[in-house]
Amino acid sequence: MTLQTNYQRLQDNLAYLKLKQCMLHLDETIELANTQSLSHIEWLLKLSDYEVDIKRQNVINHMVKISNFPHLKTLADFEFSFQPQINEMQIKDLASLGFMEQAENIVFLGSSGVGKTHLATSLGIESSRNRRSTYFIKCHDLIQNRKSAKDEGRLETRLKHYARYQLLIIDEIGYLPLQHDERVANAIVDRLLHHAHVISITGDSYRLRNHMQQKE
């Protein structure tokens, strides 16, 4: 009777502390402790690992969600065989995020539909999964947000907002005409290319291929 009471008290305590994973895995952990003769520390560590793992995964999922990615395509989804001129090992090396430690830029160059956004998003997802603050935004939206902030007298605050991210992904930066003089335009390009990995993609369009396949 006492054992059952203590067991129920333990369940109640776990519920009160909102340790749902500990509650779900309590019985199997107790059985494992008995069959493998685990010490008190070992089985408590095993039980707490379930809770820690799910909380870590929830943090990762939250960071991915708030990063504003247009889709959740990873490097595993990228068809390197369709773009053989891309150095797959180089991209996977960039996914280790060493470029962030070195404060380096990555610039993907190429026509529409060749996979630039996919690759950039994949690196961004990897950054978020490593709990690095990451944000994805289209160049047009960035310019409009900057303009609105300037009109409202909040430009400095808005710039600080973007500057706080460890990784800022700006998509379609070359698709819109920027109304700057040549000197300013050259300065922007120079800043982007400074300490940058420039990856040029000259292959065919995924979107065109998919469109043609749908028509067949």
mmCIF file of C-alpha atoms in Angstrom:
data_model
loop_
_atom_site.group_PDB
_atom_site.id
_atom_site.type_symbol
_atom_site.label_atom_id
_atom_site.label_comp_id
_atom_site.label_asym_id
_atom_site.label_seq_id
_atom_site.Cartn_x
_atom_site.Cartn_y
_atom_site.Cartn_z
ATOM 1 C CA MET A 1 0.000 0.000 0.000
ATOM 2 C CA THR A 2 2.804 2.383 0.884
ATOM 3 C CA LEU A 3 4.640 1.584 -2.378
ATOM 4 C CA GLN A 4 1.533 2.336 -4.423
ATOM 5 C CA THR A 5 0.990 5.532 -2.481
ATOM 6 C CA ASN A 6 4.575 6.670 -3.080
ATOM 7 C CA TYR A 7 4.278 5.803 -6.763
ATOM 8 C CA GLN A 8 1.085 7.843 -7.058
ATOM 9 C CA ARG A 9 2.672 10.715 -5.168
ATOM 10 C CA LEU A 10 5.579 10.627 -7.610
ATOM 11 C CA GLN A 11 3.151 10.730 -10.548
ATOM 12 C CA ASP A 12 1.304 13.630 -8.929
ATOM 13 C CA ASN A 13 4.564 15.512 -8.341
ATOM 14 C CA LEU A 14 5.647 15.022 -11.957
ATOM 15 C CA ALA A 15 2.250 16.245 -13.128
ATOM 16 C CA TYR A 16 2.426 19.282 -10.832
ATOM 17 C CA LEU A 17 5.888 20.120 -12.192
ATOM 18 C CA LYS A 18 4.564 19.604 -15.747
ATOM 19 C CA LEU A 19 7.200 16.979 -16.493
ATOM 20 C CA LYS A 20 5.066 15.172 -19.053
ATOM 21 C CA GLN A 21 7.862 13.103 -20.593
ATOM 22 C CA CYS A 22 8.951 11.874 -17.170
ATOM 23 C CA MET A 23 5.386 10.753 -16.518
ATOM 24 C CA LEU A 24 5.139 8.969 -19.854
ATOM 25 C CA HIS A 25 8.436 7.128 -19.440
ATOM 26 C CA LEU A 26 8.354 6.498 -15.685
ATOM 27 C CA ASP A 27 7.248 2.867 -15.817
ATOM 28 C CA GLU A 28 9.700 1.812 -18.512
ATOM 29 C CA THR A 29 12.526 3.584 -16.708
ATOM 30 C CA ILE A 30 11.686 1.835 -13.442
ATOM 31 C CA GLU A 31 11.629 -1.505 -15.282
ATOM 32 C CA LEU A 32 14.947 -0.714 -16.937
ATOM 33 C CA ALA A 33 16.446 0.208 -13.564
ATOM 34 C CA ASN A 34 15.330 -3.128 -12.115
ATOM 35 C CA THR A 35 16.455 -5.317 -15.028
ATOM 36 C CA GLN A 36 19.832 -3.588 -15.479
ATOM 37 C CA SER A 37 20.469 -2.816 -11.829
ATOM 38 C CA LEU A 38 20.878 0.894 -12.466
ATOM 39 C CA SER A 39 21.967 3.138 -9.631
ATOM 40 C CA HIS A 40 19.645 5.865 -8.386
ATOM 41 C CA ILE A 41 21.631 8.486 -10.293
ATOM 42 C CA GLU A 42 21.669 6.424 -13.491
ATOM 43 C CA TRP A 43 17.936 5.844 -13.651
ATOM 44 C CA LEU A 44 17.100 9.411 -12.655
ATOM 45 C CA LEU A 45 19.455 10.624 -15.375
ATOM 46 C CA LYS A 46 17.759 8.308 -17.878
ATOM 47 C CA LEU A 47 14.324 9.593 -16.868
ATOM 48 C CA SER A 48 15.343 13.255 -16.980
ATOM 49 C CA ASP A 49 16.934 12.778 -20.431
ATOM 50 C CA TYR A 50 13.463 12.210 -21.906
ATOM 51 C CA GLU A 51 12.317 15.585 -20.598
ATOM 52 C CA VAL A 52 15.453 17.451 -21.627
ATOM 53 C CA ASP A 53 15.428 15.962 -25.136
ATOM 54 C CA ILE A 54 11.846 17.011 -25.863
ATOM 55 C CA LYS A 55 12.423 20.503 -24.456
ATOM 56 C CA ARG A 56 15.516 20.920 -26.616
ATOM 57 C CA GLN A 57 13.562 19.778 -29.664
ATOM 58 C CA ASN A 58 10.745 22.194 -28.849
ATOM 59 C CA VAL A 59 13.252 25.058 -28.631
ATOM 60 C CA ILE A 60 14.673 24.081 -32.023
ATOM 61 C CA ASN A 61 11.204 23.840 -33.580
ATOM 62 C CA HIS A 62 10.339 27.266 -32.172
ATOM 63 C CA MET A 63 13.511 28.841 -33.531
ATOM 64 C CA VAL A 64 12.839 27.368 -36.975
ATOM 65 C CA LYS A 65 9.241 28.606 -36.851
ATOM 66 C CA ILE A 66 10.091 32.221 -35.983
ATOM 67 C CA SER A 67 12.844 32.427 -38.614
ATOM 68 C CA ASN A 68 10.259 33.192 -41.329
ATOM 69 C CA PHE A 69 11.518 30.597 -43.823
ATOM 70 C CA PRO A 70 9.457 30.355 -47.049
ATOM 71 C CA HIS A 71 9.595 26.552 -46.799
ATOM 72 C CA LEU A 72 11.321 23.875 -44.732
ATOM 73 C CA LYS A 73 13.616 22.392 -47.353
ATOM 74 C CA THR A 74 16.897 21.028 -46.048
ATOM 75 C CA LEU A 75 20.116 20.039 -47.795
ATOM 76 C CA ALA A 76 18.852 16.465 -47.796
ATOM 77 C CA ASP A 77 16.061 17.632 -50.130
ATOM 78 C CA PHE A 78 18.403 19.360 -52.586
ATOM 79 C CA GLU A 79 19.037 17.573 -55.880
ATOM 80 C CA PHE A 80 22.755 18.057 -56.354
ATOM 81 C CA SER A 81 22.596 15.696 -59.334
ATOM 82 C CA PHE A 82 20.416 18.247 -61.161
ATOM 83 C CA GLN A 83 23.003 20.998 -60.545
ATOM 84 C CA PRO A 84 26.299 19.069 -60.924
ATOM 85 C CA GLN A 85 28.381 22.255 -61.173
ATOM 86 C CA ILE A 86 27.655 22.955 -57.492
ATOM 87 C CA ASN A 87 30.370 21.644 -55.185
ATOM 88 C CA GLU A 88 28.315 19.470 -52.839
ATOM 89 C CA MET A 89 31.150 19.142 -50.334
ATOM 90 C CA GLN A 90 31.532 22.927 -50.209
ATOM 91 C CA ILE A 91 27.847 23.367 -49.398
ATOM 92 C CA LYS A 92 27.954 20.679 -46.715
ATOM 93 C CA ASP A 93 31.045 22.320 -45.264
ATOM 94 C CA LEU A 94 29.158 25.626 -45.094
ATOM 95 C CA ALA A 95 26.392 23.769 -43.240
ATOM 96 C CA SER A 96 28.851 23.290 -40.396
ATOM 97 C CA LEU A 97 28.324 27.052 -39.874
ATOM 98 C CA GLY A 98 31.998 27.908 -39.641
ATOM 99 C CA PHE A 99 31.322 30.946 -41.844
ATOM 100 C CA MET A 100 29.279 32.423 -39.006
ATOM 101 C CA GLU A 101 32.172 32.118 -36.581
ATOM 102 C CA GLN A 102 34.363 33.949 -39.114
ATOM 103 C CA ALA A 103 31.698 36.624 -39.804
ATOM 104 C CA GLU A 104 31.718 35.705 -43.504
ATOM 105 C CA ASN A 105 28.964 36.261 -46.071
ATOM 106 C CA ILE A 106 27.567 33.700 -48.495
ATOM 107 C CA VAL A 107 26.389 34.962 -51.876
ATOM 108 C CA PHE A 108 24.441 32.680 -54.198
ATOM 109 C CA LEU A 109 24.433 33.930 -57.795
ATOM 110 C CA GLY A 110 22.267 32.589 -60.594
ATOM 111 C CA SER A 111 19.098 32.978 -62.587
ATOM 112 C CA SER A 112 15.627 32.332 -61.219
ATOM 113 C CA GLY A 113 14.757 28.789 -60.192
ATOM 114 C CA VAL A 114 18.229 27.259 -59.955
ATOM 115 C CA GLY A 115 18.040 26.590 -56.200
ATOM 116 C CA LYS A 116 19.490 29.693 -54.542
ATOM 117 C CA THR A 117 16.613 30.116 -52.100
ATOM 118 C CA HIS A 118 16.597 26.401 -51.305
ATOM 119 C CA LEU A 119 20.293 26.401 -50.435
ATOM 120 C CA ALA A 120 20.073 29.615 -48.419
ATOM 121 C CA THR A 121 17.063 28.327 -46.510
ATOM 122 C CA SER A 122 18.790 25.006 -45.856
ATOM 123 C CA LEU A 123 21.737 26.774 -44.252
ATOM 124 C CA GLY A 124 19.311 28.926 -42.283
ATOM 125 C CA ILE A 125 17.469 25.875 -40.972
ATOM 126 C CA GLU A 126 20.784 24.365 -39.914
ATOM 127 C CA SER A 127 21.580 27.599 -38.099
ATOM 128 C CA SER A 128 18.219 27.569 -36.302
ATOM 129 C CA ARG A 129 18.652 23.919 -35.348
ATOM 130 C CA ASN A 130 21.906 24.937 -33.700
ATOM 131 C CA ARG A 131 19.992 27.560 -31.740
ATOM 132 C CA ARG A 132 21.438 30.523 -33.627
ATOM 133 C CA SER A 133 19.062 33.445 -34.082
ATOM 134 C CA THR A 134 18.169 33.431 -37.785
ATOM 135 C CA TYR A 135 15.807 35.419 -39.979
ATOM 136 C CA PHE A 136 14.792 35.143 -43.649
ATOM 137 C CA ILE A 137 13.454 38.140 -45.558
ATOM 138 C CA LYS A 138 13.043 39.127 -49.196
ATOM 139 C CA CYS A 139 14.982 42.180 -50.319
ATOM 140 C CA HIS A 140 11.772 43.957 -51.370
ATOM 141 C CA ASP A 141 10.250 43.495 -47.900
ATOM 142 C CA LEU A 142 13.465 44.632 -46.246
ATOM 143 C CA ILE A 143 13.479 47.848 -48.281
ATOM 144 C CA GLN A 144 9.798 48.512 -47.597
ATOM 145 C CA ASN A 145 10.257 47.895 -43.867
ATOM 146 C CA ARG A 146 13.210 50.265 -43.833
ATOM 147 C CA LYS A 147 11.225 52.936 -45.676
ATOM 148 C CA SER A 148 8.247 52.610 -43.327
ATOM 149 C CA ALA A 149 10.495 52.746 -40.276
ATOM 150 C CA LYS A 150 12.208 55.879 -41.598
ATOM 151 C CA ASP A 151 8.862 57.589 -42.248
ATOM 152 C CA GLU A 152 7.771 56.727 -38.704
ATOM 153 C CA GLY A 153 11.027 57.834 -37.103
ATOM 154 C CA ARG A 154 11.948 54.293 -36.070
ATOM 155 C CA LEU A 155 14.772 53.619 -38.526
ATOM 156 C CA GLU A 156 17.509 53.140 -35.910
ATOM 157 C CA THR A 157 15.326 50.740 -33.936
ATOM 158 C CA ARG A 158 14.490 48.765 -37.063
ATOM 159 C CA LEU A 159 18.147 48.503 -38.099
ATOM 160 C CA LYS A 160 19.079 47.290 -34.605
ATOM 161 C CA HIS A 161 16.324 44.679 -34.904
ATOM 162 C CA TYR A 162 17.882 43.166 -38.016
ATOM 163 C CA ALA A 163 21.419 43.541 -36.690
ATOM 164 C CA ARG A 164 20.686 41.389 -33.641
ATOM 165 C CA TYR A 165 20.278 38.229 -35.712
ATOM 166 C CA GLN A 166 23.296 35.966 -35.889
ATOM 167 C CA LEU A 167 22.301 35.035 -39.445
ATOM 168 C CA LEU A 168 20.247 37.294 -41.720
ATOM 169 C CA ILE A 169 19.205 35.807 -45.068
ATOM 170 C CA ILE A 170 18.213 38.360 -47.718
ATOM 171 C CA ASP A 171 16.533 36.731 -50.707
ATOM 172 C CA GLU A 172 16.114 38.082 -54.265
ATOM 173 C CA ILE A 173 18.582 40.864 -53.658
ATOM 174 C CA GLY A 174 19.399 41.201 -57.356
ATOM 175 C CA TYR A 175 15.870 41.035 -58.753
ATOM 176 C CA LEU A 176 14.789 44.559 -57.828
ATOM 177 C CA PRO A 177 16.279 47.833 -59.090
ATOM 178 C CA LEU A 178 17.748 49.725 -56.143
ATOM 179 C CA GLN A 179 17.435 53.485 -56.456
ATOM 180 C CA HIS A 180 21.014 54.382 -55.472
ATOM 181 C CA ASP A 181 23.725 56.259 -57.294
ATOM 182 C CA GLU A 182 26.639 54.285 -58.706
ATOM 183 C CA ARG A 183 28.926 55.069 -55.774
ATOM 184 C CA VAL A 184 26.419 53.755 -53.218
ATOM 185 C CA ALA A 185 25.619 50.708 -55.380
ATOM 186 C CA ASN A 186 29.315 49.855 -55.619
ATOM 187 C CA ALA A 187 29.664 50.234 -51.857
ATOM 188 C CA ILE A 188 26.783 47.790 -51.291
ATOM 189 C CA VAL A 189 28.303 45.213 -53.639
ATOM 190 C CA ASP A 190 31.734 45.662 -52.075
ATOM 191 C CA ARG A 191 30.293 45.118 -48.583
ATOM 192 C CA LEU A 192 28.449 41.971 -49.677
ATOM 193 C CA LEU A 193 31.501 40.448 -51.338
ATOM 194 C CA HIS A 194 33.909 41.307 -48.510
ATOM 195 C CA HIS A 195 34.882 38.039 -46.766
ATOM 196 C CA ALA A 196 32.273 36.210 -48.844
ATOM 197 C CA HIS A 197 31.844 32.745 -50.280
ATOM 198 C CA VAL A 198 30.470 33.408 -53.781
ATOM 199 C CA ILE A 199 28.671 30.422 -55.275
ATOM 200 C CA SER A 200 27.607 30.821 -58.896
ATOM 201 C CA ILE A 201 24.877 28.502 -60.174
ATOM 202 C CA THR A 202 24.513 28.353 -63.954
ATOM 203 C CA GLY A 203 22.320 25.254 -64.279
ATOM 204 C CA ASP A 204 18.733 24.768 -65.384
ATOM 205 C CA SER A 205 15.648 25.904 -63.507
ATOM 206 C CA TYR A 206 13.958 23.476 -61.130
ATOM 207 C CA ARG A 207 10.683 25.305 -61.556
ATOM 208 C CA LEU A 208 10.841 25.046 -65.353
ATOM 209 C CA ARG A 209 11.641 21.351 -65.122
ATOM 210 C CA ASN A 210 8.764 20.723 -62.705
ATOM 211 C CA HIS A 211 6.430 22.722 -64.903
ATOM 212 C CA MET A 212 7.341 20.675 -67.980
ATOM 213 C CA GLN A 213 6.923 17.436 -66.040
ATOM 214 C CA GLN A 214 3.432 18.459 -64.967
ATOM 215 C CA LYS A 215 2.481 19.119 -68.587
ATOM 216 C CA GLU A 216 3.580 15.645 -69.706
#
